[in-house]
Coordinates of C-alpha atoms in Angstrom, one line a residue:
Chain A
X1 CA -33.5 8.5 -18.9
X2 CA -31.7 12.1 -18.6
X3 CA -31.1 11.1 -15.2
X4 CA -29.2 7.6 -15.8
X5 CA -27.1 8.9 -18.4
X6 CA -26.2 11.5 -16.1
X7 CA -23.3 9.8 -14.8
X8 CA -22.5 7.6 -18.1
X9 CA -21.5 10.8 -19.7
X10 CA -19.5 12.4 -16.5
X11 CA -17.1 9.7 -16.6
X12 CA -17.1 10.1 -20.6
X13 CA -15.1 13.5 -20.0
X14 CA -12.3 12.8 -18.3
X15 CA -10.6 16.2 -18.8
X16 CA -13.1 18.0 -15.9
X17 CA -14.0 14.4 -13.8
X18 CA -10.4 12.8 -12.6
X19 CA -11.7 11.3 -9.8
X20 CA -14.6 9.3 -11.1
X21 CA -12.0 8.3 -13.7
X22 CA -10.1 7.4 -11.0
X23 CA -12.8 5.3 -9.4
X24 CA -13.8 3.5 -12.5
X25 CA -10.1 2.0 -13.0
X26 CA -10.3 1.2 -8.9
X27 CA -13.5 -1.0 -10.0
X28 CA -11.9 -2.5 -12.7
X29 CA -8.9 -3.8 -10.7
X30 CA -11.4 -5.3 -8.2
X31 CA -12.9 -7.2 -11.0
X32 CA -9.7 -8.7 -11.9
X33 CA -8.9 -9.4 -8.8
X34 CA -12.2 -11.3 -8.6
X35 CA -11.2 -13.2 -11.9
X36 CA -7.9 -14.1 -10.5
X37 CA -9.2 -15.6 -7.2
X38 CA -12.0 -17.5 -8.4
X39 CA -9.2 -19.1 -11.5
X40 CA -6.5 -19.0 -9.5
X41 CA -7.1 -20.2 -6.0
X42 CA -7.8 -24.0 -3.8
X43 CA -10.1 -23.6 -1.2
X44 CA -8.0 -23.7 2.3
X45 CA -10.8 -24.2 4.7
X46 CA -13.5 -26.8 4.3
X47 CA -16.3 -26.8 6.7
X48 CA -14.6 -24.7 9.8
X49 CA -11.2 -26.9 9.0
X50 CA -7.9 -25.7 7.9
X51 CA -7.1 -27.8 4.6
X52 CA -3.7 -26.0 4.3
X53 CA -1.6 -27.4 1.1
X54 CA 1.4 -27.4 3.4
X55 CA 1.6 -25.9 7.2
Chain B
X1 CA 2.8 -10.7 23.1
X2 CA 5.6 -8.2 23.3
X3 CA 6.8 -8.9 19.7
X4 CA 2.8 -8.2 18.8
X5 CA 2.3 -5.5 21.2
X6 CA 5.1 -3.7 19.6
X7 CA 4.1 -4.7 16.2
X8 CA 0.7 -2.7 16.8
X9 CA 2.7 0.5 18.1
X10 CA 5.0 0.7 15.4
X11 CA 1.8 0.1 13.1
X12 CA -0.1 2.9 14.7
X13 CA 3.7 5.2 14.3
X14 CA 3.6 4.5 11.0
X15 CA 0.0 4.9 9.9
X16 CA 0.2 8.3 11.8
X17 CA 3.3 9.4 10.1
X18 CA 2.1 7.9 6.3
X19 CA -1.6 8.2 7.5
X20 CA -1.5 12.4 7.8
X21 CA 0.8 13.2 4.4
X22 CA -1.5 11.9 1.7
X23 CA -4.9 14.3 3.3
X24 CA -1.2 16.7 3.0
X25 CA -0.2 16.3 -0.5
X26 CA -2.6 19.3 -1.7
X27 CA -0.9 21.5 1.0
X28 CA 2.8 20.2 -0.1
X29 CA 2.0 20.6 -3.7
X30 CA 1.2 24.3 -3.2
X31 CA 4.2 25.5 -0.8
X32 CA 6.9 23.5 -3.0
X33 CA 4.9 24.4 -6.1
X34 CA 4.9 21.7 -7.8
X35 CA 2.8 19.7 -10.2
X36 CA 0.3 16.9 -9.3
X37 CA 2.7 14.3 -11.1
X38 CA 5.5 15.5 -9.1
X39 CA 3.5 15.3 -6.0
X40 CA 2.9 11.6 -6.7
X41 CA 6.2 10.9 -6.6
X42 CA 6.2 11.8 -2.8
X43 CA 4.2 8.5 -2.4
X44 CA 5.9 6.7 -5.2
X45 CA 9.4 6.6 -4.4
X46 CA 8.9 5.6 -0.9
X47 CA 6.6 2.8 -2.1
X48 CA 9.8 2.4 -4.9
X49 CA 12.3 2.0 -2.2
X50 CA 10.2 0.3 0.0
X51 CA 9.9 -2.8 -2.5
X52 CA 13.6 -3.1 -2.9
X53 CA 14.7 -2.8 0.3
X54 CA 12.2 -5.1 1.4
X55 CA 13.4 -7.5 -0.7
X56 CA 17.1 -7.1 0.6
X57 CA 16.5 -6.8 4.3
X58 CA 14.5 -9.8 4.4
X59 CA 17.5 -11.9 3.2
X60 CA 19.9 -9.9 5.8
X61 CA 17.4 -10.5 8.3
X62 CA 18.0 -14.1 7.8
X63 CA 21.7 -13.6 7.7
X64 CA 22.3 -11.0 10.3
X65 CA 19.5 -11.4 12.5
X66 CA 15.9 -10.4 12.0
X67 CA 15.5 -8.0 15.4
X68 CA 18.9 -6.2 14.4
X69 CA 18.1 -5.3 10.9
X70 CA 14.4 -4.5 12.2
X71 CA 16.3 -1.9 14.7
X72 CA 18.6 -0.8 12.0
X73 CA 15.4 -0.1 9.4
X74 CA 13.7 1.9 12.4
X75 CA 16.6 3.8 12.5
X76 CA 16.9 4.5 8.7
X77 CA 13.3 5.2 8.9
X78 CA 13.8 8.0 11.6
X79 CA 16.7 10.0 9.9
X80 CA 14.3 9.6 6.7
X81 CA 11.7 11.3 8.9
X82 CA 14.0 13.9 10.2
X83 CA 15.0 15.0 6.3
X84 CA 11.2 15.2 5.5
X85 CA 10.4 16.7 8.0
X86 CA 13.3 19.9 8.1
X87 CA 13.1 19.7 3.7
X88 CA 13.2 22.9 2.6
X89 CA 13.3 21.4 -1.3
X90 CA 11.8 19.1 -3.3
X91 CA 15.0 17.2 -3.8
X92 CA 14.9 17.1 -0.3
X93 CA 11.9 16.0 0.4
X94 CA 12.5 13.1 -1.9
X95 CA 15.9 11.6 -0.5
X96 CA 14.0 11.9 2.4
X97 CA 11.1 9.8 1.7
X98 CA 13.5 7.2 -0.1
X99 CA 15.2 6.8 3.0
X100 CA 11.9 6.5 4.6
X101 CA 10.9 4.2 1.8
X102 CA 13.9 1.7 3.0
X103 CA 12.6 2.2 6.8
X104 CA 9.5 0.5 5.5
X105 CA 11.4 -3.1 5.4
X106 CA 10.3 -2.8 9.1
X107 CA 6.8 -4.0 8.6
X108 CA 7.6 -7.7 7.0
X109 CA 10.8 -8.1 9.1
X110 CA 8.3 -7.3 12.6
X111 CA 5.7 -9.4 10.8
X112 CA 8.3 -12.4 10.5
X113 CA 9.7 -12.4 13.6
X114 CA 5.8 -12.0 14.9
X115 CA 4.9 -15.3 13.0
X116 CA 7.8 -17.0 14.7
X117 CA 6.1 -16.7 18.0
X118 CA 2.3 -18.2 17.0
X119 CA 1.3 -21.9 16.2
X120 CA -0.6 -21.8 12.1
X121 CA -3.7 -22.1 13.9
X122 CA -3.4 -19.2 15.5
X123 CA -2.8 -17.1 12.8
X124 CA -5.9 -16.3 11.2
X125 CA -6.9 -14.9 14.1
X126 CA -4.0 -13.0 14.6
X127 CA -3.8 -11.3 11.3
X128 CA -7.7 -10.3 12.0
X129 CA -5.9 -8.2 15.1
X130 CA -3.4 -7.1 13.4
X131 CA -5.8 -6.1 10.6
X132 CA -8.0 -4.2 12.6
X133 CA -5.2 -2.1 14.4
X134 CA -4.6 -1.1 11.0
X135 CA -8.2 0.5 11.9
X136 CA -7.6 1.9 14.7
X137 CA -4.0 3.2 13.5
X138 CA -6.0 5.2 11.0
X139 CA -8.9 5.9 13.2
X140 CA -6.2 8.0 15.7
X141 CA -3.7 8.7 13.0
X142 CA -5.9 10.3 10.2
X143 CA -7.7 13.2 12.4
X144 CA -4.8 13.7 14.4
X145 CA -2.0 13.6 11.5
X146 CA -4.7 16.5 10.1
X147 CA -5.0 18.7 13.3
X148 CA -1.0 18.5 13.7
X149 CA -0.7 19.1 9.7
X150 CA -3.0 22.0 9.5
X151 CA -2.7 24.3 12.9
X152 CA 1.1 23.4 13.2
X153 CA 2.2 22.7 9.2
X154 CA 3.1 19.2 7.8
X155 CA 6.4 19.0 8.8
X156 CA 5.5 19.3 11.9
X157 CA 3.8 15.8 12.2
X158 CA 7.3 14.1 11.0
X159 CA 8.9 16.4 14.2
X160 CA 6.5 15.4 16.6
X161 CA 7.3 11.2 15.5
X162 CA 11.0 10.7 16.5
X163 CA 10.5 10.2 20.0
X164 CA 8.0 7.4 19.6
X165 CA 10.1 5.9 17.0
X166 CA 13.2 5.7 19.3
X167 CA 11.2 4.6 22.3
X168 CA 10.1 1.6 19.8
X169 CA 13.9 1.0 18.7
X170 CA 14.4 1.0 22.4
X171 CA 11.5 -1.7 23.1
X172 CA 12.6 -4.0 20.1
X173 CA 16.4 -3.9 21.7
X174 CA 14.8 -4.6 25.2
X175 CA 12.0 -6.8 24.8
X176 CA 12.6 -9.2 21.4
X177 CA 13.9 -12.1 21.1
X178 CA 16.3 -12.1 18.5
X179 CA 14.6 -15.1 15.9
X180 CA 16.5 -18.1 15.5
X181 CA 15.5 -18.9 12.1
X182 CA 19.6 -18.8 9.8
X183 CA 19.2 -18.4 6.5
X184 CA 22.6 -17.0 4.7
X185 CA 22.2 -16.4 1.3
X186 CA 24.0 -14.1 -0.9
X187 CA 22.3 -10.7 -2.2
X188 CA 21.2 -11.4 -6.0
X189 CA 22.5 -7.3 -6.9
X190 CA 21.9 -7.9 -10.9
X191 CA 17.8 -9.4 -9.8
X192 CA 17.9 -6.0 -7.6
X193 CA 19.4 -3.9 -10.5
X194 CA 17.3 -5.2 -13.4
X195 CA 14.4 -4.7 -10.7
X196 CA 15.1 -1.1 -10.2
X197 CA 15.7 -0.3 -13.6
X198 CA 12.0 -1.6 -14.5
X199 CA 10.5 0.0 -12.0
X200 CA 11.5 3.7 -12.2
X201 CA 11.6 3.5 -15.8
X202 CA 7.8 2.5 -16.0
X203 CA 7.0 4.8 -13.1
X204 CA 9.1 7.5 -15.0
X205 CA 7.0 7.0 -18.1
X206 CA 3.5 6.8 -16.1
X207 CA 3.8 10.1 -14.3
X208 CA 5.9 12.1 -16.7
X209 CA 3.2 10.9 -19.5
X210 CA 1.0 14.1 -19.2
X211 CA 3.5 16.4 -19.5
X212 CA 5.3 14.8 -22.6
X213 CA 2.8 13.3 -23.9
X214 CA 2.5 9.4 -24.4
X215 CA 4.1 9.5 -27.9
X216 CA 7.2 11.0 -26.6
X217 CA 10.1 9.2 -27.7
X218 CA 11.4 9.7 -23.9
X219 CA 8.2 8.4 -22.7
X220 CA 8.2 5.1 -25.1
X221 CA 11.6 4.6 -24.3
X222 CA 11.0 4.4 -21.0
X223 CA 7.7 2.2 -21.8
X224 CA 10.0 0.0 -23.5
X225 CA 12.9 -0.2 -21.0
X226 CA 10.0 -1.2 -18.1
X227 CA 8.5 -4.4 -20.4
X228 CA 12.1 -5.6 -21.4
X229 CA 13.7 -5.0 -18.4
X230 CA 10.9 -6.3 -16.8
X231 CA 10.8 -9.2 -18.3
X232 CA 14.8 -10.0 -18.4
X233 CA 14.6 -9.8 -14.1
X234 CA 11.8 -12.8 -14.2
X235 CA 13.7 -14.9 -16.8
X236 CA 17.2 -13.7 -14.7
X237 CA 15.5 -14.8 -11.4
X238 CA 14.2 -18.2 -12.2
X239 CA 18.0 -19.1 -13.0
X240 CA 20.4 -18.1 -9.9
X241 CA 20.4 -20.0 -7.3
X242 CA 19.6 -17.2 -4.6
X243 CA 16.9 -15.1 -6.1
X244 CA 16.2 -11.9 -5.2
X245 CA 12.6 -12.4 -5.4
X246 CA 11.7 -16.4 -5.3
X247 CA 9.8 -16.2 -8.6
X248 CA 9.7 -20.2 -8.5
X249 CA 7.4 -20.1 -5.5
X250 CA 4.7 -18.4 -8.0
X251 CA 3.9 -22.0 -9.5
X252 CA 2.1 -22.6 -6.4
X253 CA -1.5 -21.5 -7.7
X254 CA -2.0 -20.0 -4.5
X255 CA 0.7 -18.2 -4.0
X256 CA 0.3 -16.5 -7.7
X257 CA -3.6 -15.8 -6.8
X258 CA -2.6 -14.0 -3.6
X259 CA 0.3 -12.1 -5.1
X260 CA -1.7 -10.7 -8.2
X261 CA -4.7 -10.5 -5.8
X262 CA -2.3 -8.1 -3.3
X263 CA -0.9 -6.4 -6.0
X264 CA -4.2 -5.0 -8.2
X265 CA -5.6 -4.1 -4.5
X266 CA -2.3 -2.1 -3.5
X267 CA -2.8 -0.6 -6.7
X268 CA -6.3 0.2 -6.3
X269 CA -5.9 1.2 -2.6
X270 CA -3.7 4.4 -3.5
X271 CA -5.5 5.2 -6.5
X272 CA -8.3 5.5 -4.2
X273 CA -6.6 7.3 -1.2
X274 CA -5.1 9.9 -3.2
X275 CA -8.6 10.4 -5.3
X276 CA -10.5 10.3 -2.6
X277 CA -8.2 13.1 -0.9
X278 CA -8.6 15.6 -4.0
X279 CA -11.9 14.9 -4.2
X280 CA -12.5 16.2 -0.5
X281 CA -10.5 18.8 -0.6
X282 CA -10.7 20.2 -3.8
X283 CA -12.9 23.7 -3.9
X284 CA -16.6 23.5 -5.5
X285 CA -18.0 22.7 -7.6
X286 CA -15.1 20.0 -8.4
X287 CA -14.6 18.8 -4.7
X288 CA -16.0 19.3 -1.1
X289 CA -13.4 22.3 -0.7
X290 CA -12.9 20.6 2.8
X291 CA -9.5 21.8 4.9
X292 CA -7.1 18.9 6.0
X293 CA -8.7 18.3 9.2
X294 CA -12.4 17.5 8.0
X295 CA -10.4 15.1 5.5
X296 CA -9.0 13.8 7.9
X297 CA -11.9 13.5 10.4
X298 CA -14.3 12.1 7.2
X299 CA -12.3 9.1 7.4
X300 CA -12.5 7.9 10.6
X301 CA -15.3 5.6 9.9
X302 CA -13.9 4.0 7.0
X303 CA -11.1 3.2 9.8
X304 CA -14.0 2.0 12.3
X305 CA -15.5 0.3 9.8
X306 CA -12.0 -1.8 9.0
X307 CA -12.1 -2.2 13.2
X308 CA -15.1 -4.9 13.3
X309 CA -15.2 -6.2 10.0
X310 CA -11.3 -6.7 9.9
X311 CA -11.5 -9.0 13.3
X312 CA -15.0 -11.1 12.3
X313 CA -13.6 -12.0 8.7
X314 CA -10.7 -13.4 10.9
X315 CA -13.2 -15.3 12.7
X316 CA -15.3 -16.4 10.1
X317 CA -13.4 -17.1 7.0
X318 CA -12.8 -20.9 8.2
X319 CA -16.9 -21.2 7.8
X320 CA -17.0 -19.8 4.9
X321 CA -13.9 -20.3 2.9
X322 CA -11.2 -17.8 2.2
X323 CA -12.0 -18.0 -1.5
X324 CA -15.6 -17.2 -0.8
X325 CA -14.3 -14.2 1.5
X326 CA -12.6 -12.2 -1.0
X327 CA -15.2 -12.7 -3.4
X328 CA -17.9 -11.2 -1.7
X329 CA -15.2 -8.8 0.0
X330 CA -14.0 -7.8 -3.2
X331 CA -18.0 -7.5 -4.8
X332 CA -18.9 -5.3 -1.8
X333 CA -15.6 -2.7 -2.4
X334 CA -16.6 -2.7 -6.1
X335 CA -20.5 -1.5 -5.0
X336 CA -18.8 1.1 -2.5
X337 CA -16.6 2.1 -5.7
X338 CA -19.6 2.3 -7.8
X339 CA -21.4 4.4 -5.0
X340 CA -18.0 6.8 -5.5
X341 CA -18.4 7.6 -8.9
X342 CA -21.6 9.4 -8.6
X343 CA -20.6 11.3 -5.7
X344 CA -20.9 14.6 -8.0
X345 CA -24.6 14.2 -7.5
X346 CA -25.1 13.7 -3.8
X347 CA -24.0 14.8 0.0
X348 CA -20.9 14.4 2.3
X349 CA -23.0 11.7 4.0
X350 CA -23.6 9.8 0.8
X351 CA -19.2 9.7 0.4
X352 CA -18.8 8.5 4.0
X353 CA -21.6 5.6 3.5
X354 CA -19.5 4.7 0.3
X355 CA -16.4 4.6 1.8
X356 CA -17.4 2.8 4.9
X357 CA -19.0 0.0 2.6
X358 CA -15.3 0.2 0.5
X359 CA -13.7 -0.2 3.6
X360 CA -16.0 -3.6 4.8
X361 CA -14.9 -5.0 1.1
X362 CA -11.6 -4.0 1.7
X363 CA -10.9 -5.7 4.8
X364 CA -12.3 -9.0 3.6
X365 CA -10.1 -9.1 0.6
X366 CA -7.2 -8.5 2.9
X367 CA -7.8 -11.2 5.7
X368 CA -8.7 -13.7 3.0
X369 CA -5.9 -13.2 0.3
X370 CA -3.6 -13.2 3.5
X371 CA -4.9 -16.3 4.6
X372 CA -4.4 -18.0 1.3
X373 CA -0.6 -17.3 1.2
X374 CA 0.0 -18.3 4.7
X375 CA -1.9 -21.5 4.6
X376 CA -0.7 -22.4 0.8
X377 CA 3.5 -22.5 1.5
X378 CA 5.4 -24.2 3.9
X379 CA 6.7 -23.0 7.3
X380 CA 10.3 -22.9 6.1
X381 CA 9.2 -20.9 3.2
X382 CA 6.9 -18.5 5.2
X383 CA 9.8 -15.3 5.1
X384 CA 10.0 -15.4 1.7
X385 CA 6.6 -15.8 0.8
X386 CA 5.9 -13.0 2.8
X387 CA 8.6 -11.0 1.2
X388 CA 7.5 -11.8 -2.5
X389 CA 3.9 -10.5 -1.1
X390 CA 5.5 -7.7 0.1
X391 CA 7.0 -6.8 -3.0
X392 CA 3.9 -7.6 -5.2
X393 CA 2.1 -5.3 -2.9
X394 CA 4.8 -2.7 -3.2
X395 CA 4.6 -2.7 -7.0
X396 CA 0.9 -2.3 -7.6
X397 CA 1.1 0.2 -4.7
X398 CA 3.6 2.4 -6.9
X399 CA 1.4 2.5 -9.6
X400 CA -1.3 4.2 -7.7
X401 CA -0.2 7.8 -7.0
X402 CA 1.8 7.4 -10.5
X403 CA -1.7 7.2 -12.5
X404 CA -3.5 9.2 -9.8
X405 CA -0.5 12.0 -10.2
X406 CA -0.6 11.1 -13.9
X407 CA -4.9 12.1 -14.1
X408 CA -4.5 15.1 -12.2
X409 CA -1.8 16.5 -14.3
X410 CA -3.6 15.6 -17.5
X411 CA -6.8 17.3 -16.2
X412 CA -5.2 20.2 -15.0
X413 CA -3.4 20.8 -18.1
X414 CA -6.6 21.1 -19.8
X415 CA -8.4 23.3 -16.9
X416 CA -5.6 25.6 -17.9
X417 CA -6.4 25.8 -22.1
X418 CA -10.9 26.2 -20.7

């Protein structure tokens, strides 16, 4: 237990642990950027063809 | 092939140049002694000027010539060097790396006149190549950039880059053929003013933040300016006739996914860089206390990596989709992120696996979000979509070292008070 909260509580204290900071707020705008593209975006290529909207 | 040929030097001229100052901003921070924030703003203004003068070149490109404003920006970009590299202040170093920063509309004017030359179906593959000399850029760049940097000093990497840069100038003049794609269309100046304004006031406010503090009336003036001024650019732009930045062309889903998708990963990719830096070289027990060149050397196989994966995403993503690509791209960078944050705990081995496994995800979110632009507008429309991706890039990237900068300051403000 001592060992999996480990972590948890390094990134809690961001005054002595920047980077994981740093790589927490990396993760989270990879998330997003999953949101965005799975909301967002048409399929170009269907099985091994281009379906471009407009080439 | 020439036009790509040279596309892949300049690439690997850049990445060295760019490649070997951000394993240097520790060193640069100490002998100009300055803070972390200000340090940022090394990266951040070039990115800064970078954004707008991509914006405008583009559209001289298409007035003036593409190959001539490329040669003019390579020249721009060499004096830049030259100011870096003899800077002997940190105003110095700045105006130096802003006119570096407007050097960088090299990259989407060589890409445009490179996508003149290849049919669409071509391109994926292409852009894979291109991609994975990216790689191999930073693969040479990031261990040499660091042996130059630390046996010689930092500015002597931007003294050892002007040759190569002329001989490219000299290349592009010989060997290019100047495009034949006419566009004229006046420079919107108030889209590029109220653009400017925005941007330095929010970056202003971002790094400035930890020194202040965030309730500053300075620092939510700023806040303020950035939203509204912000916001008065995208109404401004959606009503001239020649925008600046073709706004319009962000009703196309696609084009919006890609743009937003290009922007949170230019964002996350200097966040990353510059943590990732600090974090090696930092001394125990906060970092590895690792000298410039083992940086530099550490992150060779996060280039290799980029190499193959960058290449075989190229050559897959019609199989598997492009959507389904930067999906499982983007889920693989967030497992080697994950893998980051409990590097405290664990060995120099266990940060290069992590990065390397970053790196895959990385290069499959690239290839695939490319993809989706170039596929999603038509030919005609091909510069400026690139340019609006440039920019969107450009503006997440300036965030990066701002709230890197901005994290560093704030913790060593409080080191200080322990």
């Amino acid at each position: 237990m001592l060992i999996s909260l480990k972590p948890l509580l390094w990134i809690a204290l961001p005054a002595k642990f920047s980077y994981q900071l740093m790589f927490v707020i990396t993760t989270a705008l990879y998330i997003m950027a999953i949101v965005v593209i799975i909301t967002l975006t048409r399929e170009i290529f269907v099985k091994g063809e281009i379906r471009a909207l407009e080439v | 092939m020439e036009a790509t040929a040279i596309l892949v030097t300049l690439t690997l001229v850049v990445m060295y140049t760019e490649g070997m100052l951000v394993p240097s901003l520790p060193t640069i921070q100490k002998d100009m002694n300055i803070s972390a924030a200000d340090a940022s703003w090394i990266l951040s203004i070039y990115i800064l000027m970078g954004t707008l003068s991509s914006a405008i070149m583009g559209k001289l490109g298409d007035m003036y010539g593409k190959k001539r404003m490329l040669m003019i920006t390579m020249i721009i970009y060499t004096i830049g060097a030259l100011i870096t590299g003899f800077s002997t202040s940190y105003g110095m170093l700045l105006v130096g790396r802003a006119l570096q920063g407007v050097g960088m509309a090299m990259m989407p004017l060589a890409f445009a006149l490179v996508r003149e030359e290849f049919p669409p179906r071509m391109i994926p593959q292409v852009q894979g190549l291109i991609s994975a000399m990216f790689g191999v850029g930073m693969a040479v760049s990031l261990p040499l950039g660091a042996y130059v940097s630390q046996t010689l000093g930092w500015q002597a990497t931007y003294h050892t880059v002007y040759p190569f840069i002329i001989i490219e100038d000299l290349m592009v003049y010989l060997y290019i053929r100047e495009s034949r794609v006419r566009n004229p269309q006046p420079i919107d100046w108030v889209g590029l003013f109220l653009l400017s304004t925005s941007l330095v006031s929010g970056l202003i406010a971002v790094t400035d933040a930890p020194t202040y503090g965030w309730t500053d009336p300075l620092i939510i003036s700023m806040l303020v300016l950035f939203i509204l001024g912000f916001g008065v650019f995208v109404l401004y732009e959606t009503t001239v006739e020649y925008p600046l930045v073709p706004v319009n062309l962000l009703s196309n889903r696609n084009v919006l996914a890609a743009n937003i998708g290009v922007a949170l990963a230019g964002f996350a990719l200097f966040l990353m860089a510059q943590a990732l830096t600090y974090l090696l070289e930092s001394p125990k027990p906060l970092g590895y206390d690792l000298s410039i060149l083992d940086a530099g050397i550490m992150m060779i196989p996060m280039a290799v990596v980029q190499m193959i994966v960058a290449p075989i995403a190229g050559r897959v993503i019609t199989n598997i989709g492009a959507k389904r690509l930067a999906v499982i791209g983007a889920s693989i960078a967030i497992i080697g992120l994950l893998m980051l944050t409990y590097t405290s705990f664990y060995g120099l081995s266990y940060v290069i696996g992590s990065m390397s496994i970053l790196a895959a995800g990385i290069s499959m979110v690239n290839v695939a979000v490319i993809n989706i632009l170039v596929f999603s507008v038509g030919r005609k429309n091909m510069g400026l979509a690139t340019g609006l991706n440039s920019v969107f890039r450009n503006i997440g990237g300036a965030w990066g070292p701002a709230v890197a900068g901005s994290l560093m300051s704030m913790y060593q403000a409080r080191c200080l008070f322990r």
